[in-house]
Each structure stands twice: as structure tokens, then as C-alpha cells.
Coordinates of C-alpha atoms in Angstrom, one line a residue:
Chain A
X1 CA 88.6 109.8 152.2
X2 CA 91.9 109.1 153.5
X3 CA 93.3 105.8 154.7
X4 CA 92.4 104.3 157.9
X5 CA 95.2 103.0 160.1
X6 CA 92.7 99.5 160.2
X7 CA 92.4 99.8 156.3
X8 CA 95.9 99.7 155.4
X9 CA 96.8 97.0 157.8
X10 CA 93.9 94.9 156.2
X11 CA 95.2 95.6 152.8
X12 CA 98.9 94.7 153.7
X13 CA 97.4 91.9 155.5
X14 CA 95.4 90.7 152.4
X15 CA 98.5 91.3 150.0
X16 CA 100.7 89.1 152.0
X17 CA 98.2 86.5 152.5
X18 CA 97.9 86.1 148.6
X19 CA 101.7 86.4 147.9
X20 CA 101.9 83.7 150.4
X21 CA 99.2 81.6 148.1
X22 CA 101.3 82.0 145.2
X23 CA 104.6 80.7 146.6
X24 CA 104.3 78.7 149.4
X25 CA 105.0 75.4 147.7
X26 CA 103.1 72.9 150.1
X27 CA 99.3 72.9 148.8
X28 CA 98.1 72.7 152.5
X29 CA 100.0 75.8 153.6
X30 CA 98.7 77.6 150.3
X31 CA 95.2 76.7 151.3
X32 CA 95.6 78.2 155.0
X33 CA 97.4 81.3 153.7
X34 CA 93.6 81.3 151.1
X35 CA 91.8 81.0 154.4
X36 CA 93.5 83.8 156.2
X37 CA 93.1 85.9 153.0
X38 CA 89.2 85.3 153.0
X39 CA 89.1 86.4 156.1
X40 CA 90.8 89.5 155.7
X41 CA 89.1 90.2 153.0
X42 CA 85.6 89.6 155.0
X43 CA 86.7 92.3 157.6
X44 CA 87.6 94.4 154.4
X45 CA 84.2 94.5 153.5
X46 CA 83.1 95.2 156.4
X47 CA 85.7 98.3 157.1
X48 CA 83.3 99.4 153.1
X49 CA 80.1 99.5 154.7
X50 CA 79.1 96.2 153.1
X51 CA 77.8 94.0 155.9
X52 CA 75.9 91.7 153.4
X53 CA 79.0 90.9 152.0
X54 CA 81.5 90.7 154.6
X55 CA 78.8 88.1 156.1
X56 CA 78.9 85.8 153.2
X57 CA 82.5 86.2 152.5
X58 CA 83.3 85.1 156.1
X59 CA 80.8 82.1 155.5
X60 CA 81.0 81.2 152.1
X61 CA 84.5 82.1 151.2
X62 CA 86.6 81.5 154.5
X63 CA 84.1 78.6 155.5
X64 CA 82.8 76.3 152.8
X65 CA 85.4 77.1 150.4
X66 CA 88.2 76.5 152.5
X67 CA 86.5 72.9 153.6
X68 CA 86.0 72.2 149.9
X69 CA 89.7 72.7 149.5
X70 CA 90.7 70.5 152.2
X71 CA 88.4 68.4 151.1
X72 CA 90.3 67.7 147.7
X73 CA 93.8 68.1 149.5
X74 CA 92.4 64.9 151.2
X75 CA 91.4 62.9 148.1
X76 CA 94.8 63.7 146.4
X77 CA 98.3 63.5 147.2
X78 CA 100.6 66.5 148.3
X79 CA 103.8 67.5 145.7
X80 CA 107.1 66.6 147.7
X81 CA 108.4 69.8 149.7
X82 CA 111.9 70.2 149.6
X83 CA 111.7 74.0 150.3
X84 CA 109.3 76.3 151.7
X85 CA 108.7 78.4 148.8
X86 CA 108.3 78.3 144.7
X87 CA 111.3 79.6 142.9
X88 CA 109.8 82.6 140.8
X89 CA 109.1 82.2 137.2
X90 CA 111.1 85.5 135.8
X91 CA 108.9 85.1 132.5
X92 CA 105.6 84.8 134.1
X93 CA 106.4 87.5 136.3
X94 CA 107.6 89.8 133.7
X95 CA 104.1 89.2 131.6
X96 CA 102.2 89.9 134.7
X97 CA 104.1 93.1 135.4
X98 CA 103.1 94.4 131.7
X99 CA 99.6 93.3 133.0
X100 CA 99.8 95.0 136.0
X101 CA 101.2 98.2 134.2
X102 CA 98.6 98.3 132.0
X103 CA 95.4 97.9 134.2
X104 CA 97.1 99.7 136.8
X105 CA 97.0 103.1 133.5
X106 CA 93.6 103.3 134.0
X107 CA 93.3 104.2 137.9
X108 CA 93.9 107.4 137.4
X109 CA 90.5 107.6 135.1
X110 CA 88.4 106.3 138.3
X111 CA 86.4 108.5 140.5
X112 CA 88.7 109.0 144.3
X113 CA 87.2 106.9 146.9
X114 CA 84.0 107.6 148.9
X115 CA 83.3 110.0 145.8
X116 CA 79.5 110.8 146.7
X117 CA 79.2 112.3 143.2
X118 CA 80.9 109.1 141.3
X119 CA 78.5 107.6 138.5
X120 CA 77.8 104.8 141.3
X121 CA 77.1 106.4 144.6
X122 CA 75.3 109.5 142.9
X123 CA 73.8 108.1 140.0
X124 CA 70.1 107.6 139.8
X125 CA 70.0 104.1 139.8
X126 CA 71.6 103.8 143.8
X127 CA 69.0 106.7 144.5
X128 CA 65.8 105.0 143.1
X129 CA 66.8 101.8 145.1
X130 CA 67.3 103.8 148.3
X131 CA 64.4 106.0 148.1
X132 CA 61.5 103.1 146.9
X133 CA 63.0 100.2 148.2
X134 CA 61.1 100.6 151.8
X135 CA 57.9 101.8 150.1
X136 CA 57.9 99.3 147.4
X137 CA 59.1 95.9 149.1
X138 CA 58.7 96.6 152.6
X139 CA 62.4 95.5 153.6
X140 CA 64.3 98.0 155.2
X141 CA 67.5 96.3 154.1
X142 CA 68.0 97.7 150.4
X143 CA 70.8 95.0 149.4
X144 CA 67.7 92.5 150.6
X145 CA 65.3 94.3 148.6
X146 CA 67.1 94.4 145.3
X147 CA 68.5 90.9 145.9
X148 CA 65.0 89.2 146.5
X149 CA 62.3 91.4 144.9
X150 CA 64.0 93.8 141.9
X151 CA 66.8 91.4 140.8
X152 CA 64.9 88.0 141.9
X153 CA 65.1 86.7 138.7
X154 CA 68.8 86.9 139.1
X155 CA 69.1 85.2 142.2
X156 CA 66.8 82.2 140.5
X157 CA 69.6 82.2 137.9
X158 CA 72.1 82.1 141.0
X159 CA 70.4 79.1 142.1
X160 CA 70.1 77.5 138.7
X161 CA 74.2 77.8 138.4
X162 CA 74.4 76.3 142.0
X163 CA 72.1 73.5 141.4
X164 CA 74.2 72.9 137.8
X165 CA 77.2 72.6 140.1
X166 CA 76.2 70.2 142.5
X167 CA 75.0 67.8 139.4
X168 CA 78.1 68.1 137.5
X169 CA 80.3 67.7 140.7
X170 CA 78.6 64.8 141.6
X171 CA 78.7 63.3 138.1
X172 CA 82.2 63.9 137.9
X173 CA 83.1 62.4 141.1
X174 CA 80.7 59.2 140.3
X175 CA 78.9 59.6 143.1
X176 CA 75.9 58.6 143.7
X177 CA 73.2 60.1 146.3
X178 CA 70.5 57.8 145.9
X179 CA 71.7 54.4 145.7
Chain B
X1 CA 100.8 113.8 141.6
X2 CA 101.2 110.2 142.1
X3 CA 101.1 110.7 145.9
X4 CA 98.3 111.9 145.5
X5 CA 96.6 109.4 143.7
X6 CA 97.6 106.7 146.2
X7 CA 95.7 108.6 148.9
X8 CA 92.7 108.6 146.9
X9 CA 92.7 105.3 144.7
X10 CA 95.2 103.6 147.1
X11 CA 92.2 100.6 146.7
X12 CA 91.9 100.4 143.2
X13 CA 95.8 99.9 142.9
X14 CA 95.2 96.8 145.7
X15 CA 92.7 95.4 143.2
X16 CA 95.5 96.2 140.2
X17 CA 98.2 93.7 142.5
X18 CA 95.4 91.5 143.7
X19 CA 94.7 90.4 139.8
X20 CA 98.6 90.6 139.0
X21 CA 98.9 87.6 142.3
X22 CA 96.0 85.9 140.7
X23 CA 97.2 85.9 137.3
X24 CA 100.8 84.8 138.3
X25 CA 99.3 82.1 140.4
X26 CA 97.0 80.6 137.9
X27 CA 100.2 80.7 135.1
X28 CA 103.0 79.8 137.0
X29 CA 101.6 77.4 139.4
X30 CA 102.1 73.5 138.3
X31 CA 99.3 72.1 140.7
X32 CA 96.0 72.4 139.9
X33 CA 95.0 72.9 143.3
X34 CA 97.0 76.2 143.3
X35 CA 95.8 77.0 140.0
X36 CA 92.5 77.1 141.2
X37 CA 93.7 79.4 144.6
X38 CA 94.6 81.5 141.9
X39 CA 91.9 81.8 140.4
X40 CA 89.8 82.5 143.6
X41 CA 92.3 85.5 144.5
X42 CA 92.1 87.0 141.2
X43 CA 87.9 87.2 141.4
X44 CA 88.2 88.7 145.1
X45 CA 90.1 91.6 143.1
X46 CA 86.9 92.1 141.2
X47 CA 85.0 92.2 144.2
X48 CA 87.4 94.3 146.0
X49 CA 87.0 96.7 142.8
X50 CA 82.9 96.4 142.8
X51 CA 82.9 97.0 146.7
X52 CA 85.6 100.4 146.5
X53 CA 83.0 101.5 144.1
X54 CA 80.3 101.5 146.1
X55 CA 81.6 103.0 149.2
X56 CA 80.8 106.6 150.0
X57 CA 82.6 108.7 152.2
X58 CA 80.8 108.5 155.5
X59 CA 78.2 106.3 154.3
X60 CA 76.4 103.6 156.5
X61 CA 74.8 100.1 155.2
X62 CA 72.3 100.3 153.0
X63 CA 69.6 99.8 155.5
X64 CA 66.7 102.3 155.4
X65 CA 66.0 103.6 158.4
X66 CA 65.3 107.5 159.4
X67 CA 67.6 110.0 160.0
X68 CA 70.6 107.0 159.2
X69 CA 71.5 108.7 156.0
X70 CA 73.7 108.9 153.8
X71 CA 73.7 105.2 152.4
X72 CA 76.9 103.6 149.8
X73 CA 75.4 102.1 147.1
X74 CA 73.0 98.7 147.2
X75 CA 73.9 97.6 144.0
X76 CA 77.6 96.5 143.8
X77 CA 76.6 94.7 147.1
X78 CA 74.0 92.6 145.4
X79 CA 76.3 92.0 142.3
X80 CA 79.2 90.8 144.6
X81 CA 76.4 88.6 146.9
X82 CA 75.5 86.8 143.7
X83 CA 79.4 86.7 142.2
X84 CA 80.4 85.0 145.6
X85 CA 78.3 82.1 145.5
X86 CA 78.5 81.9 141.4
X87 CA 82.4 81.5 142.6
X88 CA 82.1 78.9 144.8
X89 CA 79.8 76.5 142.4
X90 CA 82.6 77.1 140.1
X91 CA 85.5 76.0 142.9
X92 CA 83.3 72.8 143.7
X93 CA 83.4 71.7 140.3
X94 CA 86.7 73.0 139.5
X95 CA 88.2 70.8 142.6
X96 CA 85.8 67.8 141.7
X97 CA 87.8 67.5 138.3
X98 CA 90.8 68.2 139.6
X99 CA 90.3 65.1 142.2
X100 CA 88.8 63.4 139.5
X101 CA 92.3 63.9 137.3
X102 CA 94.2 62.5 140.6
X103 CA 92.7 59.4 140.2
X104 CA 92.8 58.9 136.8
X105 CA 96.6 59.7 136.5
X106 CA 97.7 59.9 139.7
X107 CA 99.5 63.3 139.5
X108 CA 98.7 66.7 139.7
X109 CA 101.6 68.2 138.2
X110 CA 100.9 69.9 135.2
X111 CA 104.1 68.8 133.5
X112 CA 103.7 65.2 134.3
X113 CA 100.4 65.2 133.2
X114 CA 101.4 66.7 130.1
X115 CA 104.2 64.3 129.7
X116 CA 101.4 61.7 130.3
X117 CA 99.3 62.9 128.0
X118 CA 101.5 63.1 124.6
X119 CA 102.5 59.5 125.2

């Protein structure tokens, strides 16, 4: 597909917010840039026809994540802000430029965006889920069907990860839930 | 040639740029909170790669109804849903460690922490 105006604006917005989060010296400003970034990304998911991912990103990425960052900031001290932006470290920039060129060199090998015959979209796994999801699970949303039925054990594993994260967070902070 | 690639692969170039920005933030920022932000930017770059792979021109969201096809691929969406939740767990643990480091050493500056560690 060709680049639509809304997607071009979103990509520029998202990249701009990412650069802002990288270079703003004040941590609160960087967190705000990151929150705007998450919001832009969640709209980008909607444009790319992934509403489930967009909703999760908006609630979890832009919502919970920002709250976590603000909680962390309120429990620590901000660095002294003598100027708005940090100075650019040219050594690191050169290293990252090398990385970007290396990874960027692989892009031409990928299928064009929206190609209906690409390995992912046209592959038999995708077709199997789309054709059989409703008959086998009685769920019309194929994403939910795969998440909760076909790959239910993955989602159980995800639950284990979240549980471990809660346990680790509480023990690192030495908080007791049940006194 | 290059311009052709840019019009058909623009999202992948955005992915590469996001990975670069995330990596730069993780390496270059002296403040630990900003390192965590960089990690998240890097992560979202990977998400964009997956969601772009799932996209199909003219496709609808994968909610199967009569005559609504063609659909985009549901499988990468599922993987990324899981990855978003795992990413938040990772951020929560990382920020808890950051808060703990601050309460022990009174600073979040990487260089000051290194000096304190060597003393």
C-alpha cells in the first residue's frame, strides 16, 4: 500500500516523541514525551488494523506504564536541569549509526507492506486460524481465539510472568501487603 | 530504487530508526530512569515490526464475520499482546530496582554510582 497521510503524520509524531524522550534532560519531561509516544503508537496500531493491540497499548502502555514512571519519579530526585536538551554523545551516536545501517541493510529483503502473498499474511497458519477459529472455539475475534484457546498455555505463562514481576517488585521495595 | 523501497517499506525503516533511538538512549543516558525509557522505545520498535508484518492491504481487523474479508493476520497481534504485558512487568521490576538503588545510594546518576561502587 502507499503511505497514507495519517500514517505519515503518525510515524513522524512517534519518531519525534522518541527523539524527545532520548534527548530531554529533565526526567519528568522525558516521561511525558514517552507517554505521548505510547499514545501515538496505539493510534498507529489502529491504522494498521490491530484494534486489540491498540486498546492494550493505550490502557497498558500509555496508562499503567506512565503511572509506574511517575511513581518512580516521585520516589527519587530529578537531576539538576541546567539546559533543556542533553548534549549528544558522538561516540555512542556513531555506534548506533553503524547498528542502524547494519539492520537497515536487511530491510530490502522483507516483503512489501500489505503484500497479500507474504509468508505471514498468506501463510497456512494464518489461513488455518481465520478459517477454523469460529467453528472450533465459537469466538468470532480470531485474536481472542488464538490468545485464549489455541495458545492458552502461552497466556498462562504470561500470567506467571506478571505474578513473578509483582512478587519481585514488592520484595525489592521491601513492602508487605499483609502486615 | 531507494525511493521505491521507501514507499513500500517505510514502516520497516521507522522500526530501524526506533531501534536506533532506543539503543542510543539506553547507552548514552546517565540517568537510570531514562535508560528504562530507552528500553521501552526499543521494545516498541520490535512491536511495530510484527504488526507491520501482519498487515494486509485492504484487510480488516481479524473479527470473522460473513463477507468481511480479507483479514489481517491475527497471530502477530497475539504475540504482541503478550509482549506488551511482559514489557510492563519488566518495566515495573526495573523501576522498583531504580527506586531501591536511589534509597540506598541517594543518586540515579550512572557515573556517580560507579564512583560510589569503586570507593
